[in-house]
XYZ file of C-alpha atoms in Angstrom:
542
model
C 11.161 -54.640 101.884
C 8.585 -52.079 100.616
C 6.925 -54.621 98.323
C 6.961 -57.559 100.845
C 3.591 -58.372 102.463
C 3.119 -57.219 106.071
C 4.050 -59.804 108.697
C 0.229 -60.335 109.676
C -0.408 -61.112 105.913
C 2.522 -63.454 105.563
C 1.511 -65.216 108.846
C -1.832 -66.329 107.215
C -0.596 -69.706 105.936
C -2.930 -72.436 104.547
C -1.331 -75.869 105.029
C -4.361 -77.774 103.722
C -3.461 -80.340 100.904
C -5.229 -79.859 97.562
C -7.258 -83.102 97.542
C -8.723 -82.790 94.016
C -5.644 -81.603 92.243
C -2.612 -83.851 91.506
C 0.755 -81.882 91.810
C 1.658 -82.836 88.204
C -1.413 -81.189 86.829
C -1.035 -77.833 88.689
C 0.431 -75.137 86.438
C 3.345 -73.158 87.801
C 2.927 -69.676 88.917
C 6.224 -67.715 89.093
C 5.403 -65.203 91.776
C 7.205 -61.985 92.334
C 9.006 -61.913 95.750
C 9.724 -65.536 95.508
C 12.292 -65.834 92.776
C 15.807 -64.419 92.288
C 16.842 -62.499 89.160
C 18.396 -64.476 86.429
C 22.329 -64.623 86.071
C 23.821 -61.931 84.040
C 25.804 -63.352 80.781
C 29.024 -61.461 81.971
C 29.191 -63.392 85.238
C 28.533 -66.752 83.496
C 31.173 -65.934 80.902
C 33.794 -64.817 83.503
C 33.957 -68.487 84.743
C 33.424 -70.375 81.482
C 29.844 -71.513 82.469
C 27.742 -72.483 79.358
C 24.965 -70.667 77.620
C 25.348 -67.164 78.897
C 22.306 -64.989 77.834
C 19.909 -62.117 78.886
C 16.727 -63.716 80.257
C 14.233 -63.468 83.044
C 12.281 -66.129 84.905
C 8.999 -64.472 83.830
C 9.843 -64.624 80.124
C 7.851 -67.220 78.179
C 10.992 -68.063 76.130
C 13.996 -68.858 78.381
C 16.227 -69.149 75.307
C 17.352 -72.793 75.737
C 19.723 -74.317 73.269
C 17.936 -76.457 70.626
C 19.276 -79.820 72.215
C 18.517 -78.847 75.763
C 16.796 -82.031 76.697
C 19.831 -84.049 75.493
C 22.248 -81.860 77.432
C 20.102 -82.099 80.621
C 19.529 -85.921 80.401
C 23.061 -86.758 79.393
C 24.209 -84.559 82.521
C 21.723 -86.433 84.588
C 23.033 -89.848 83.396
C 26.639 -88.824 84.145
C 25.680 -87.772 87.673
C 23.767 -90.889 88.442
C 26.918 -92.909 87.404
C 29.310 -90.627 89.272
C 27.293 -90.055 92.476
C 25.918 -93.346 93.812
C 23.961 -91.448 96.408
C 21.884 -89.679 93.775
C 20.900 -92.830 92.244
C 20.067 -94.189 95.743
C 18.121 -91.019 96.662
C 16.112 -91.279 93.355
C 15.076 -95.031 94.096
C 14.500 -95.447 97.841
C 12.011 -92.647 98.813
C 8.682 -94.178 99.767
C 6.978 -90.875 100.065
C 6.127 -91.451 103.780
C 5.951 -87.646 104.378
C 8.185 -87.786 107.371
C 9.988 -84.803 105.912
C 6.957 -82.784 104.856
C 6.467 -80.398 107.745
C 10.234 -80.248 108.578
C 11.270 -77.556 105.809
C 11.011 -74.002 106.863
C 9.852 -73.044 103.476
C 6.853 -75.347 103.438
C 5.958 -74.109 107.042
C 6.218 -70.703 106.031
C 4.486 -70.763 102.618
C 2.137 -73.852 102.704
C 3.123 -74.578 99.081
C 3.017 -78.422 98.765
C 6.000 -78.291 96.205
C 8.055 -77.049 99.120
C 7.582 -80.380 100.947
C 11.049 -81.851 100.702
C 9.524 -85.182 99.247
C 7.746 -83.180 96.587
C 10.513 -81.006 95.733
C 12.608 -84.039 95.279
C 9.729 -85.548 93.103
C 10.230 -82.706 90.522
C 13.478 -84.312 89.670
C 12.637 -88.010 90.596
C 9.671 -87.838 88.178
C 12.073 -87.054 85.252
C 14.402 -89.717 86.388
C 11.563 -92.287 86.439
C 10.503 -91.332 82.814
C 14.086 -91.606 81.410
C 15.984 -94.022 83.596
C 13.473 -96.632 84.812
C 11.620 -99.284 83.048
C 8.319 -98.696 84.910
C 8.426 -94.820 84.070
C 9.069 -95.585 80.438
C 6.213 -97.879 80.129
C 3.607 -96.683 82.595
C 4.370 -92.982 82.585
C 2.296 -90.845 84.956
C 0.992 -94.105 86.745
C 4.603 -94.813 87.835
C 5.170 -91.072 88.996
C 6.978 -90.248 85.806
C 6.563 -87.277 83.546
C 8.267 -86.073 80.290
C 10.856 -83.461 80.398
C 9.264 -80.368 79.000
C 10.034 -76.679 79.292
C 7.196 -76.354 81.855
C 8.802 -79.273 84.026
C 12.202 -77.407 83.745
C 10.709 -74.112 84.821
C 9.141 -75.995 87.759
C 12.461 -77.476 88.734
C 14.397 -74.168 88.656
C 11.571 -72.394 90.571
C 11.735 -74.881 93.514
C 15.422 -75.849 93.567
C 15.911 -72.218 94.182
C 13.695 -72.381 97.204
C 15.739 -74.798 98.972
C 18.519 -73.668 101.241
C 20.331 -77.020 101.410
C 20.098 -76.894 105.078
C 19.514 -80.686 105.459
C 16.932 -80.266 108.199
C 14.618 -82.641 106.310
C 17.343 -85.404 106.124
C 17.530 -85.503 109.925
C 13.977 -86.941 109.928
C 14.012 -89.061 106.822
C 13.873 -92.811 107.927
C 16.099 -93.631 104.878
C 18.529 -90.767 105.311
C 17.886 -89.069 101.898
C 19.764 -85.999 101.718
C 17.609 -83.376 99.956
C 20.591 -80.974 99.985
C 22.538 -83.250 97.570
C 19.423 -83.644 95.405
C 19.327 -79.825 95.227
C 23.031 -79.446 94.646
C 23.114 -81.816 91.778
C 19.686 -80.530 90.368
C 21.183 -77.040 90.214
C 24.169 -78.448 88.421
C 21.901 -79.741 85.777
C 20.165 -76.334 85.419
C 23.596 -74.667 85.126
C 24.376 -76.814 82.186
C 21.782 -74.761 80.363
C 22.868 -71.428 81.704
C 19.939 -71.229 84.250
C 21.611 -69.806 87.431
C 20.558 -66.911 89.550
C 22.646 -63.751 89.617
C 22.837 -63.599 93.267
C 25.101 -66.677 92.940
C 26.596 -66.112 89.659
C 27.972 -62.624 90.509
C 29.827 -63.692 93.721
C 31.312 -66.654 91.933
C 32.595 -64.521 89.208
C 33.768 -61.865 91.674
C 35.395 -64.484 93.868
C 37.220 -66.041 90.864
C 38.467 -62.554 89.850
C 39.303 -60.854 93.109
C 39.215 -63.556 95.758
C 36.144 -62.461 97.410
C 32.334 -62.573 96.758
C 31.886 -58.710 96.615
C 34.768 -58.101 94.173
C 36.677 -55.916 96.587
C 40.086 -55.006 95.574
C 43.007 -55.564 97.985
C 43.515 -51.857 98.708
C 39.829 -51.387 99.557
C 39.950 -54.508 101.828
C 42.959 -53.049 103.719
C 41.231 -49.680 103.911
C 38.295 -51.291 105.634
C 40.237 -52.833 108.289
C 42.176 -49.588 108.747
C 38.796 -48.069 109.512
C 38.037 -50.703 111.978
C 41.395 -50.004 113.742
C 40.148 -46.417 114.221
C 36.706 -47.594 115.541
C 38.421 -49.938 118.018
C 40.703 -47.265 119.321
C 37.690 -44.950 119.953
C 36.206 -47.632 122.155
C 39.061 -49.098 123.931
C 41.937 -46.813 123.505
C 44.011 -49.679 122.090
C 45.640 -49.313 118.732
C 45.472 -52.820 116.831
C 47.929 -53.416 113.997
C 46.795 -56.065 111.613
C 49.302 -57.452 109.114
C 48.425 -58.343 105.371
C 50.059 -60.687 102.867
C 53.090 -61.186 105.217
C 55.329 -64.014 103.937
C 56.764 -66.137 106.733
C 53.923 -65.666 109.136
C 53.050 -68.566 111.253
C 49.332 -68.453 110.616
C 46.956 -67.448 107.609
C 43.618 -65.994 108.733
C 40.728 -66.341 106.188
C 37.143 -65.129 106.888
C 34.060 -64.259 104.858
C 34.226 -60.826 103.073
C 30.837 -60.219 104.557
C 32.503 -59.795 107.970
C 34.486 -56.975 106.368
C 31.917 -55.194 104.448
C 28.370 -56.008 105.842
C 27.008 -54.969 109.164
C 26.656 -56.509 111.684
C 29.462 -58.672 110.671
C 31.737 -55.768 110.672
C 31.708 -55.751 114.546
C 32.538 -59.503 114.369
C 35.535 -58.595 112.328
C 36.608 -55.917 114.856
C 36.397 -58.820 117.323
C 38.794 -60.937 115.398
C 41.325 -57.960 115.116
C 41.020 -57.379 118.901
C 41.653 -60.916 119.762
C 44.676 -61.267 117.525
C 46.185 -57.981 118.955
C 45.704 -59.256 122.518
C 47.497 -62.548 121.744
C 50.437 -61.003 119.901
C 52.482 -60.574 123.088
C 51.902 -64.273 123.764
C 53.473 -65.393 120.475
C 50.576 -65.302 117.930
C 52.007 -64.556 114.432
C 49.136 -64.231 112.111
C 48.526 -62.423 108.861
C 45.473 -61.630 106.723
C 45.350 -62.039 103.044
C 43.888 -59.434 100.601
C 43.764 -62.043 97.910
C 42.406 -65.141 99.559
C 40.003 -62.685 101.200
C 36.881 -65.047 101.232
C 36.091 -67.993 103.328
C 32.765 -68.420 101.940
C 32.041 -70.510 98.740
C 29.168 -69.575 96.454
C 30.527 -71.985 94.031
C 28.979 -74.607 96.343
C 25.612 -73.382 95.201
C 26.453 -73.762 91.464
C 28.349 -77.158 91.083
C 30.735 -79.114 93.029
C 33.505 -78.461 90.483
C 33.015 -74.626 90.735
C 33.146 -74.933 94.650
C 36.468 -76.914 94.333
C 37.838 -74.047 92.033
C 36.935 -71.278 94.531
C 38.132 -73.314 97.556
C 41.590 -73.889 96.177
C 42.591 -70.120 96.661
C 43.110 -70.850 100.430
C 45.628 -73.522 100.179
C 47.308 -71.496 97.156
C 47.707 -68.413 99.438
C 48.890 -70.524 102.389
C 51.543 -71.896 100.180
C 52.538 -68.664 98.638
C 52.909 -66.914 102.221
C 54.588 -70.066 103.734
C 52.558 -70.206 106.677
C 52.257 -73.437 108.900
C 48.499 -73.640 108.999
C 45.138 -71.624 108.514
C 42.550 -70.320 110.957
C 39.096 -69.592 109.514
C 36.578 -67.202 110.886
C 32.788 -67.515 111.473
C 31.160 -68.789 108.414
C 28.504 -71.543 107.684
C 29.230 -72.938 104.217
C 32.890 -72.175 104.404
C 33.045 -74.862 107.245
C 30.598 -77.423 105.633
C 32.950 -77.275 102.632
C 35.906 -77.735 104.752
C 34.454 -80.497 106.817
C 33.119 -82.600 103.982
C 35.065 -81.837 100.914
C 38.186 -79.659 101.131
C 40.621 -82.492 102.036
C 39.881 -84.496 99.042
C 39.190 -81.651 96.670
C 42.369 -79.745 97.175
C 44.364 -81.553 99.646
C 46.178 -83.171 101.450
C 48.131 -79.957 101.907
C 51.389 -81.474 102.846
C 53.347 -78.276 102.704
C 51.340 -77.266 105.739
C 51.804 -78.594 109.405
C 49.357 -79.949 111.907
C 47.883 -76.993 113.753
C 49.397 -76.433 117.177
C 48.259 -73.413 119.240
C 51.329 -71.251 119.865
C 49.588 -70.008 123.114
C 48.618 -73.178 124.766
C 50.508 -75.859 122.974
C 47.132 -77.652 122.139
C 47.085 -79.925 118.997
C 44.052 -79.661 117.076
C 43.464 -83.223 116.028
C 40.402 -82.493 114.135
C 42.590 -80.626 111.651
C 45.314 -83.173 111.284
C 44.651 -83.573 107.561
C 43.002 -80.060 106.458
C 45.461 -78.070 108.390
C 42.751 -75.421 108.909
C 40.852 -74.866 112.251
C 37.902 -72.755 113.131
C 38.549 -69.634 115.139
C 35.938 -70.797 117.772
C 37.930 -73.961 118.529
C 40.954 -71.719 118.883
C 39.177 -69.301 121.184
C 37.597 -72.046 123.131
C 40.998 -73.619 123.739
C 42.357 -70.101 124.811
C 39.441 -69.775 127.404
C 39.737 -73.317 128.618
C 43.497 -72.667 129.407
C 42.748 -69.431 131.208
C 44.723 -67.273 128.529
C 42.143 -64.669 128.140
C 41.149 -62.029 130.722
C 37.362 -61.652 130.254
C 34.630 -59.421 131.990
C 31.287 -61.026 131.006
C 29.492 -58.261 132.755
C 30.398 -56.019 129.724
C 27.663 -57.989 127.852
C 25.142 -57.662 130.648
C 23.168 -55.214 128.547
C 22.497 -58.090 126.353
C 20.202 -61.115 126.827
C 21.281 -63.503 124.250
C 19.967 -66.636 122.548
C 22.028 -68.990 120.223
C 21.190 -69.775 116.568
C 22.845 -72.940 115.563
C 23.920 -72.449 111.906
C 22.798 -75.055 109.722
C 26.074 -75.889 108.100
C 28.226 -75.865 111.232
C 25.585 -77.323 113.646
C 23.743 -80.101 111.475
C 26.514 -80.248 108.732
C 29.351 -80.871 111.024
C 28.218 -81.373 114.566
C 29.580 -78.080 115.929
C 27.348 -77.729 118.953
C 29.023 -77.252 122.233
C 32.183 -75.332 121.373
C 30.396 -72.029 120.421
C 28.175 -72.287 123.444
C 31.240 -72.906 125.748
C 32.550 -69.558 124.328
C 29.377 -67.690 124.597
C 28.698 -68.730 128.209
C 32.171 -67.638 129.010
C 31.734 -63.978 127.763
C 27.914 -63.672 128.551
C 25.939 -63.821 131.759
C 22.526 -63.823 130.278
C 21.974 -66.733 127.872
C 18.757 -68.470 126.986
C 18.229 -71.403 124.822
C 15.324 -71.573 122.253
C 12.996 -74.503 122.317
C 14.875 -77.927 121.948
C 13.080 -78.909 118.667
C 14.407 -75.677 117.090
C 18.198 -75.776 117.933
C 21.238 -78.071 117.675
C 20.755 -80.851 115.267
C 17.206 -79.714 114.623
C 17.999 -76.229 114.214
C 15.813 -74.034 111.873
C 17.541 -72.421 108.871
C 17.781 -68.610 108.532
C 15.771 -69.070 105.326
C 18.113 -67.306 103.135
C 21.130 -69.623 102.576
C 22.563 -71.402 99.576
C 22.673 -68.025 97.708
C 19.064 -67.064 98.362
C 20.026 -64.008 100.295
C 19.051 -61.526 97.548
C 16.727 -58.597 97.959
C 14.158 -59.476 95.238
C 12.989 -62.674 96.860
C 12.210 -61.088 100.262
C 8.773 -62.656 100.657
C 10.018 -66.166 100.402
C 12.995 -65.300 102.713
C 10.582 -64.010 105.285
C 8.394 -67.015 104.995
C 11.294 -69.418 105.235
C 12.798 -67.596 108.262
C 9.421 -67.650 110.069
C 10.082 -70.895 112.091
C 13.471 -69.502 113.320
C 11.839 -66.183 114.106
C 9.028 -67.761 115.971
C 11.577 -69.526 118.187
C 13.418 -66.305 118.860
C 10.038 -64.663 119.609
C 9.332 -67.293 122.303
C 12.514 -66.453 124.223
C 12.104 -62.816 123.663
C 8.608 -62.909 125.112
C 9.670 -65.324 128.000
C 13.134 -63.981 128.901
C 13.315 -60.454 127.261
C 16.038 -61.685 124.833
C 17.290 -58.893 122.874
C 20.128 -60.494 120.942
C 20.441 -63.319 118.499
C 24.088 -64.722 118.283
C 25.484 -66.967 115.603
C 28.717 -68.064 113.743
C 27.953 -67.549 110.138
C 28.471 -64.512 107.908
C 25.260 -65.203 105.973
C 23.217 -65.625 108.990
C 24.503 -62.258 110.502
C 23.495 -60.591 107.291
C 20.041 -62.104 106.683
C 18.851 -62.780 110.253
C 19.132 -59.009 110.867
C 16.340 -58.526 108.113
C 14.402 -61.446 109.549
C 14.359 -59.998 113.029
C 13.472 -56.555 111.732
C 10.532 -58.202 110.054
C 9.270 -60.644 112.597
C 10.881 -59.617 115.972
C 12.173 -56.095 115.709
C 13.179 -55.926 119.366
C 15.988 -58.459 118.823
C 19.337 -57.742 117.089
C 21.916 -59.969 115.643
C 25.604 -60.527 116.590
C 28.528 -62.627 115.743
C 30.322 -64.598 118.613
C 33.547 -62.870 118.509
C 31.937 -59.469 118.777
C 30.890 -60.531 122.096
C 34.213 -61.978 122.891
C 35.854 -58.603 122.174
C 33.370 -56.848 124.294
C 34.305 -58.972 127.319
C 38.185 -58.907 126.450
C 40.065 -56.891 129.026
C 43.342 -55.337 127.658
C 46.181 -53.922 129.758
C 46.299 -50.254 129.355
C 42.932 -49.956 127.905
C 40.688 -46.905 128.727
C 37.669 -47.268 130.878
C 35.110 -48.974 128.535
C 31.756 -47.346 128.614
C 30.303 -48.759 125.300
C 30.462 -51.916 123.311
C 31.813 -52.123 119.833
C 28.545 -50.711 118.484
C 28.970 -47.597 120.701
C 25.998 -48.722 122.689
C 26.341 -48.030 126.385
C 27.360 -50.963 128.657
C 24.999 -51.874 131.498
C 25.206 -49.090 134.121
C 27.001 -46.731 131.857
C 23.914 -45.175 130.209
C 24.119 -41.995 132.180
C 27.723 -41.556 131.293
C 26.895 -41.749 127.671
C 24.267 -39.064 127.932
C 26.769 -36.728 129.513
C-alpha cells in the first residue's frame, strides 16, 4: 500500500456533478492505482481464450485485431439474442438516478462514470448506435456513440471497477441488474483478449490444478498437515483429515484461499476441528486435492468459462463415489451454485439428496444440486444440540457481521450465519440497518478486483463498508469483523488496516472452533490465532 494515498486524502471526495461537461466528451484518464494489470498471454492460451498478447492498459496501442469492431458487435448481437435480460436492460433504463449513490465505487471515488446508470450507459450508448433506429439516425442526440478505440478503453476501465455486487439493482425501480451488464460486457472485452491478469491467472491455474493458486496436490495436503500441528498446539487434539478417499459419504470443497491465505487459514482449521469432532457421531467426509477450489473466477470472465471450472466439483464427486457435497465459506461459489450450477452441470443424478448423518435432517434446499453450505450444516447441528459450545471463549472479541454480497443479496442467506454466530459469541453488534442484509455494502474488491496494483480504488470502494464498521467500533468497541466469504476475509483485512486498524477479520467457523469443547482436550488458554482468551492474559505472559 506504499503508493496508495493516505486515508485522510482518500476521504476527500467531490460528488459534485460536472454541469458544463457531458460525459461523452470527457476524455478517459487511466490512473495508476485504479486499474489492474493486463492478462498475460500464457494464461489466456492455457484456456483457449482469443488474442493473447503482451499489452498494458497505459499503452496507446492495445494491439486489437484488425476486425475488432466486427468481433465486438457480432458478440454483442449474439448476446442480445441469447440473453433476453440484456436486451431488456439496454432498453428500459429511464436514467432516473435511483442507483447513482448506491454504488460503493461512486461513493468512494466521486467519479460520475461509477454511477451504475452511467457505467451501463458506456455499453448502452454502443447498443443504441448499432442496434436501435433512433441511435443510427440521431446519434449523440439519442444517447448513442460510435464504437471507437477510446470508447472500448472507457468500457474496459469502468467494467473493471464494478464488483458485480448487485446493490444498485436492489434500488432500481425496473430491477435492472448491473451485474449482468458487467458480466456480459466483460465477455465482449474478452473476445478481444482484454482481460486482467488477476482474473486470467486464477482461471488458468484452476483449469490446470483445480484451484486458483495453482497449488499441487501434495502442497495442499502439506498445508493441512501443518494446520493439524497448529490445532494440536492449541487444543491438545490431533485431527486426521482424509484426502481423495473413494467411498466416503461426503465430499468437502472450499476456496483455496482458506488453505493458503490468512486469516482464512484459521477458518480452515475450524473446518478441520468441526469434522474431527463429528467423526465419532458418524460423519464420513473427505477433502479433494484435485477439486480443491470452491471459488470460480471463470464467473468474472464469461458464463461459459464459469461453467467449465464449476464442473470439476461434480466430476470429483462422481469419481470418489460420494453421496453429496458440502461447501465451505465462499461468496461467488455460492452465487454460482444458487443461480447456475444445477442447469450448467446438473442435475447430478448420481448423487443423493443431502441428509445429515448426525441429525437426520433433509436439506430440501439442496434437493436438486446435492450440495449444501457448511453454515446450514452447522446451524442444524446447533439447533439439534449436537455441539458442545462455550461462547465465553470468544469473549475477548466484540464482533460485527459483514453480509457478503453473493450470499446475502445474491441468495438471501441472512439468518443462518447470524444464528451460528450468536450461538458461539456473546458480544455481537449489528452495523446500521442500511449497510447490512439485502442492503449490505461490498468489500470493494470482489469480481476479481482483489489485486495489489489497484489498491486505491479498492480502498475507495471499501469506504462505505469501513465507515459502517467504524461506527460500531466507536459505539461498541467492536474489534472483529466476521464474514463467510474467502475473498472478503482476504480483502477486508487490508481494508480494516487502512480505514479501521483496530478491527480484525475472521471467518465464521474460526469462531465455531474457538467455542467447540472436545472431550479430552487440554485447558484452552488461547484461540486459534494463539491470542489469549478472556481472563487468560496473565497465564500467557508466564
